[in-house]
Coordinates of C-alpha atoms in Angstrom, one line a residue:
M1 CA 78.5 -1.0 -81.3
S2 CA 80.5 1.9 -82.8
L3 CA 79.4 4.1 -85.8
N4 CA 82.2 2.9 -88.0
Q5 CA 81.4 -0.7 -87.6
N6 CA 80.0 -2.7 -90.5
P7 CA 76.2 -2.5 -90.4
F8 CA 75.9 -5.9 -92.0
S9 CA 77.9 -7.7 -89.5
D10 CA 76.4 -10.2 -87.0
P11 CA 74.5 -8.2 -84.3
F12 CA 75.1 -11.0 -81.7
A13 CA 78.8 -10.5 -82.1
D14 CA 78.6 -7.4 -80.0
P15 CA 79.6 -8.3 -76.3
S16 CA 76.8 -6.1 -74.9
V17 CA 74.1 -7.9 -76.9
R18 CA 75.4 -11.3 -75.8
A19 CA 75.3 -10.2 -72.2
A20 CA 71.7 -9.1 -72.5
A21 CA 70.6 -12.3 -74.1
A22 CA 72.4 -14.5 -71.6
P23 CA 70.0 -16.9 -69.5
S24 CA 71.4 -15.5 -66.2
A25 CA 70.0 -12.0 -67.1
S26 CA 66.6 -13.2 -68.1
A27 CA 66.2 -15.5 -65.2
N28 CA 65.2 -12.6 -63.0
V29 CA 62.2 -11.8 -65.2
N30 CA 58.9 -13.2 -64.1
E31 CA 57.3 -14.8 -67.0
D32 CA 54.0 -15.1 -65.2
F33 CA 53.8 -11.5 -64.3
N34 CA 50.4 -9.9 -64.9
P35 CA 50.4 -6.1 -64.8
F36 CA 46.6 -6.1 -64.2
A37 CA 46.5 -8.5 -61.3
Q38 CA 47.5 -5.9 -58.7
R39 CA 45.1 -3.4 -60.1
N40 CA 42.2 -5.9 -59.9
Q41 CA 43.2 -6.9 -56.4
S42 CA 43.4 -3.3 -55.2
T43 CA 40.1 -2.3 -56.7
Q44 CA 38.2 -5.3 -55.3
P45 CA 36.3 -4.3 -52.1
A46 CA 37.2 -6.0 -48.8
P47 CA 34.8 -8.5 -47.6
T48 CA 32.6 -7.3 -44.6
H49 CA 31.3 -9.6 -41.9
Q50 CA 27.6 -9.1 -41.5
P51 CA 26.0 -10.4 -38.3
A52 CA 23.6 -13.3 -38.7
L53 CA 19.9 -12.4 -38.7
S54 CA 19.2 -14.6 -35.7
G55 CA 21.8 -12.9 -33.6
G56 CA 20.5 -9.4 -34.5
A57 CA 17.0 -10.4 -33.6
T58 CA 18.2 -11.8 -30.2
S59 CA 20.0 -8.6 -29.5
A60 CA 16.8 -6.6 -30.2
V61 CA 14.8 -8.8 -27.9
H62 CA 17.3 -8.4 -25.1
G63 CA 17.3 -4.7 -25.6
D64 CA 13.5 -4.5 -25.4
E65 CA 13.5 -6.6 -22.2
L66 CA 16.1 -4.3 -20.6
F67 CA 14.1 -1.2 -21.6
R68 CA 10.9 -2.7 -20.2
R69 CA 12.6 -3.5 -16.9
Q70 CA 14.1 -0.1 -16.6
E71 CA 10.7 1.5 -17.1
E72 CA 9.2 -0.7 -14.5
L73 CA 12.0 0.2 -12.0
E74 CA 11.5 3.9 -12.7
R75 CA 7.8 3.6 -12.2
K76 CA 8.2 1.8 -8.9
A77 CA 10.8 4.5 -7.8
Q78 CA 8.3 7.3 -8.6
E79 CA 5.6 5.5 -6.7
L80 CA 7.9 5.1 -3.7
R81 CA 8.9 8.8 -3.8
R82 CA 5.3 9.8 -4.0
K83 CA 4.4 7.8 -0.9
E84 CA 7.4 9.2 1.0
E85 CA 6.3 12.8 0.1
E86 CA 2.8 12.2 1.2
L87 CA 4.0 10.7 4.5
E88 CA 6.3 13.7 5.1
R89 CA 3.5 16.1 4.3
R90 CA 1.2 14.2 6.7
Q91 CA 3.8 14.3 9.5
R92 CA 4.4 18.1 8.9
G93 CA 0.7 18.8 8.7
T94 CA 1.1 20.7 5.4
A95 CA -1.2 20.5 2.4
P96 CA 0.0 19.4 -1.0
T97 CA 0.7 22.0 -3.6
G98 CA -1.8 20.7 -6.1
G99 CA -4.1 17.8 -7.2
A100 CA -7.8 17.4 -7.5
T101 CA -9.9 15.5 -5.0
N102 CA -11.5 12.3 -6.0
G103 CA -15.2 12.4 -6.7
G104 CA -15.5 15.8 -5.0
A105 CA -14.8 14.4 -1.6
A106 CA -13.9 17.0 1.1
P107 CA -10.2 17.2 1.9
A108 CA -8.8 15.8 5.1
A109 CA -6.7 17.7 7.7
G110 CA -3.5 17.2 5.7
G111 CA -5.1 18.4 2.4
K112 CA -5.9 14.9 1.2
P113 CA -9.4 13.8 0.0
H114 CA -11.5 11.6 2.2
N115 CA -11.6 8.0 0.9
W116 CA -13.3 6.0 3.7
P117 CA -15.8 4.5 3.8
P118 CA -15.5 3.6 0.1
L119 CA -19.1 4.4 -0.9
P120 CA -20.4 4.0 -4.4
A121 CA -21.1 7.1 -6.5
I122 CA -24.8 6.6 -6.5
I123 CA -25.0 7.2 -2.7
P124 CA -25.3 10.9 -2.0
I125 CA -22.9 10.7 1.0
E126 CA -19.3 11.6 0.9
P127 CA -16.5 9.7 2.7
C128 CA -15.7 11.0 6.2
F129 CA -12.0 9.9 6.7
Y130 CA -8.8 9.7 4.9
Q131 CA -7.2 6.3 5.4
D132 CA -4.2 4.7 3.6
I133 CA -2.2 2.2 5.6
E134 CA 0.7 2.0 3.1
V135 CA 1.2 5.8 3.2
E136 CA 0.4 6.8 6.8
I137 CA 1.6 3.9 8.9
P138 CA 5.3 3.0 9.3
V139 CA 6.4 -0.1 7.4
Q140 CA 7.1 -2.1 10.6
F141 CA 3.5 -1.6 11.8
Q142 CA 1.5 -1.9 8.5
K143 CA 0.9 -5.6 8.9
T144 CA -0.5 -5.2 12.4
V145 CA -2.8 -2.4 11.4
T146 CA -4.0 -4.4 8.4
I147 CA -4.8 -7.4 10.7
V148 CA -6.9 -5.1 13.0
Y149 CA -8.7 -3.7 10.0
Y150 CA -9.6 -7.2 8.8
V151 CA -10.9 -8.0 12.3
F152 CA -13.1 -5.0 12.1
L153 CA -14.4 -6.0 8.7
T154 CA -15.1 -9.5 10.0
Y155 CA -17.2 -8.2 12.9
V156 CA -19.2 -6.0 10.5
L157 CA -19.8 -9.0 8.3
A158 CA -21.0 -11.0 11.3
L159 CA -23.4 -8.2 12.2
F160 CA -24.7 -8.2 8.6
I161 CA -25.3 -12.0 8.6
N162 CA -27.0 -11.7 12.0
V163 CA -29.7 -9.4 10.5
F164 CA -30.8 -12.1 8.0
A165 CA -30.3 -15.0 10.5
S166 CA -32.5 -13.2 13.0
L167 CA -35.1 -12.5 10.4
F168 CA -35.4 -16.2 9.5
Y169 CA -35.1 -17.2 13.1
A170 CA -38.1 -14.9 14.0
L171 CA -40.2 -16.2 11.0
F172 CA -39.5 -19.9 10.9
G173 CA -37.4 -20.8 14.0
G174 CA -39.7 -19.8 16.8
G175 CA -37.8 -16.6 17.8
S176 CA -39.3 -13.3 18.7
I177 CA -39.5 -10.4 16.3
G178 CA -37.6 -8.4 18.8
V179 CA -34.4 -10.4 17.9
F180 CA -34.7 -9.1 14.3
F181 CA -35.1 -5.4 15.4
L182 CA -32.3 -5.8 17.9
A183 CA -30.0 -7.1 15.1
I184 CA -30.8 -4.1 12.9
I185 CA -30.0 -1.7 15.8
Q186 CA -26.7 -3.5 16.5
F187 CA -25.7 -3.3 12.9
I188 CA -26.5 0.4 12.6
L189 CA -24.9 1.2 16.0
F190 CA -21.9 -1.2 16.4
A191 CA -20.5 -1.1 12.8
P192 CA -19.6 2.7 12.9
C193 CA -18.8 2.7 16.6
S194 CA -16.3 -0.2 16.2
F195 CA -14.5 1.9 13.5
L196 CA -14.6 5.1 15.6
F197 CA -13.8 3.8 19.0
W198 CA -11.2 1.0 18.6
F199 CA -10.0 0.7 15.0
R200 CA -9.5 4.4 14.4
P201 CA -7.7 4.9 17.7
V202 CA -5.2 2.1 17.0
Y203 CA -4.7 3.5 13.5
K204 CA -3.9 7.0 14.9
A205 CA -1.8 5.4 17.6
F206 CA 0.6 3.8 15.1
R207 CA 0.4 6.8 12.8
N208 CA 1.2 9.5 15.4
D209 CA 3.0 7.4 18.0
S210 CA 0.3 8.2 20.5
S211 CA 0.1 6.4 23.8
F212 CA -3.3 7.9 24.6
N213 CA -4.9 6.3 21.5
F214 CA -3.4 3.0 22.5
M215 CA -5.2 3.3 25.8
V216 CA -8.5 4.1 24.1
F217 CA -8.0 1.1 21.9
F218 CA -7.3 -1.3 24.8
F219 CA -10.1 -0.1 26.9
V220 CA -12.8 -0.1 24.3
L221 CA -11.9 -3.3 22.5
F222 CA -11.6 -5.2 25.8
F223 CA -15.2 -4.6 26.7
H224 CA -16.4 -5.0 23.1
S225 CA -14.7 -8.4 22.9
I226 CA -16.7 -9.4 26.0
F227 CA -19.9 -8.4 24.4
T228 CA -18.9 -10.2 21.2
L229 CA -18.4 -13.3 23.3
V230 CA -22.0 -13.1 24.5
Q231 CA -23.1 -12.7 20.9
T232 CA -21.1 -15.7 19.9
L233 CA -22.5 -18.0 22.6
G234 CA -26.1 -17.1 21.7
I235 CA -27.2 -17.7 25.3
S236 CA -29.5 -14.7 25.1
Q237 CA -31.5 -12.9 22.4
Y238 CA -28.8 -10.4 21.5
A239 CA -27.6 -12.4 18.4
C240 CA -27.8 -15.7 16.7
G241 CA -25.0 -17.7 18.4
W242 CA -24.2 -21.3 19.0
A243 CA -26.8 -22.0 21.7
N244 CA -29.9 -20.8 20.0
A245 CA -28.6 -22.1 16.7
L246 CA -28.4 -25.7 18.0
E247 CA -31.8 -25.4 19.6
T248 CA -33.3 -24.4 16.2
F249 CA -32.3 -27.7 14.6
S250 CA -35.4 -29.3 16.0
K251 CA -37.6 -26.7 14.3
S252 CA -35.9 -25.8 11.0
V253 CA -32.7 -27.2 9.7
P254 CA -32.0 -24.5 7.0
V255 CA -32.6 -21.7 9.6
A256 CA -30.3 -23.4 12.0
L257 CA -27.6 -23.7 9.4
L258 CA -27.9 -20.0 8.7
M259 CA -27.6 -19.3 12.4
L260 CA -24.6 -21.5 12.6
V261 CA -22.9 -19.4 9.8
C262 CA -23.6 -16.3 11.9
A263 CA -22.2 -18.0 15.0
V264 CA -19.0 -19.0 13.1
A265 CA -18.6 -15.4 11.9
F266 CA -19.0 -14.1 15.5
S267 CA -16.5 -16.7 16.7
V268 CA -13.9 -15.6 14.1
A269 CA -14.5 -11.9 15.0
F270 CA -14.0 -12.7 18.7
A271 CA -10.8 -14.7 18.1
G272 CA -9.5 -11.8 16.0
M273 CA -10.3 -9.3 18.7
V274 CA -8.4 -11.3 21.3
F275 CA -5.4 -11.7 18.9
A276 CA -5.4 -8.0 18.0
L277 CA -5.4 -7.1 21.7
L278 CA -2.4 -9.4 22.5
K279 CA -0.4 -8.4 19.4
V280 CA -0.9 -4.6 19.9
H281 CA -0.2 -4.9 23.6
R282 CA 3.1 -6.7 22.9
L283 CA 4.1 -3.9 20.5
Y284 CA 2.9 -1.3 23.0
R285 CA 5.0 -2.7 25.8
G286 CA 8.0 -3.1 23.6
A287 CA 7.9 0.5 22.4
G288 CA 8.1 1.9 26.0
F289 CA 4.7 3.5 26.2
S290 CA 3.0 4.0 29.6
I291 CA -0.1 5.3 31.3
D292 CA 1.8 8.4 32.5
K293 CA 2.7 9.2 28.9
A294 CA -0.9 8.7 27.9
R295 CA -2.0 11.1 30.6
Q296 CA 0.5 13.7 29.6
E297 CA -0.6 13.4 25.9
F298 CA -4.2 13.8 27.0
T299 CA -3.5 16.9 29.1
N300 CA -1.4 18.5 26.4
G301 CA -4.0 17.7 23.8
V302 CA -6.9 19.1 25.8
M303 CA -5.0 22.3 26.8
N304 CA -3.8 22.9 23.3
D305 CA -7.3 22.6 21.8
R306 CA -8.7 26.0 20.7
N307 CA -12.2 25.3 21.9
V308 CA -10.9 24.3 25.4
Q309 CA -8.7 27.4 25.5
A310 CA -11.6 29.6 24.5
A311 CA -13.9 28.1 27.1
A312 CA -11.2 28.4 29.8
G313 CA -10.6 32.0 28.8
V314 CA -14.4 32.8 29.1
A315 CA -14.6 31.0 32.5
A316 CA -11.5 32.9 33.8
R317 CA -12.9 36.2 32.7
G318 CA -16.2 35.4 34.2
A319 CA -14.7 34.4 37.5
A320 CA -12.5 37.5 37.6
G321 CA -15.5 39.7 36.8
A322 CA -17.5 38.1 39.6
A323 CA -14.7 38.5 42.1
F324 CA -14.2 42.1 41.1
Q325 CA -17.9 42.9 41.5
Q326 CA -18.0 41.1 44.9
A327 CA -15.0 43.1 46.1
A328 CA -16.5 46.3 44.8
S329 CA -19.9 45.7 46.5
G330 CA -18.2 44.8 49.8
R331 CA -16.1 48.0 49.7
F332 CA -19.2 50.2 49.2

């Protein structure tokens, strides 16, 4: 609208005003437009998805289980490494770098504390040997050595029962008192000798791969099994076996039953000895051992012993001195 136009004229007469007021121009305007809606929508925080409580608890339980299993595997791995290190030290013959002995027991040849026999602390006697089948014996022979050890324990148990059976046999079964004293002597003598002369050799044979110790085991256990058969039969006064136990039923049934228990124990020990002989012999033949190898090991072992070397040196010097004196006396 120009300046010289009449101010009292109709304002809608202006073409520009009519164009602005036309419906086509106002159609593009959003009547429902809310200028605060976008602001409220932008300021509202986005929803977050929280895990359910049950799911979180389950995850925690699984995590604790995995952690416990991992600790158990690590503990087993450490135990396995410890046994392997002890076995290597034993094979090399070196002492461990540290560690205290158990109960003040004297250390073994490889620096390990003696642990056999497992005597209680109230007895003022220390163990004499170190023995650990799981550490010193190869894995493929551990079961065999364990069986032989149980055979030895069964025989010791039979000797122990024989002491009480012989006592009651002498008192109430018509037996002589000498049977009881003989049972005590057998328990005191045969229990340690069985360990020293046939179990300990087979233990060292599998530990050191020694053919000589195998021979000692076969020789001693063969004759010991024959004597155990005599004890089992009970045909003499050496032990309470099947024969004298059956005879005692006519005099005292309780004593006869106790003697039968002793006879069963000797029978199990005898069967175990025969089984141990056969099983060890099968492994012995399969490993390629022989009498010549045992003889060679014995010779090398005797000649390498310091006491034998010292005795041989003294004998050689004495023989040389005697020969020199004889030659000198013959010259003059």
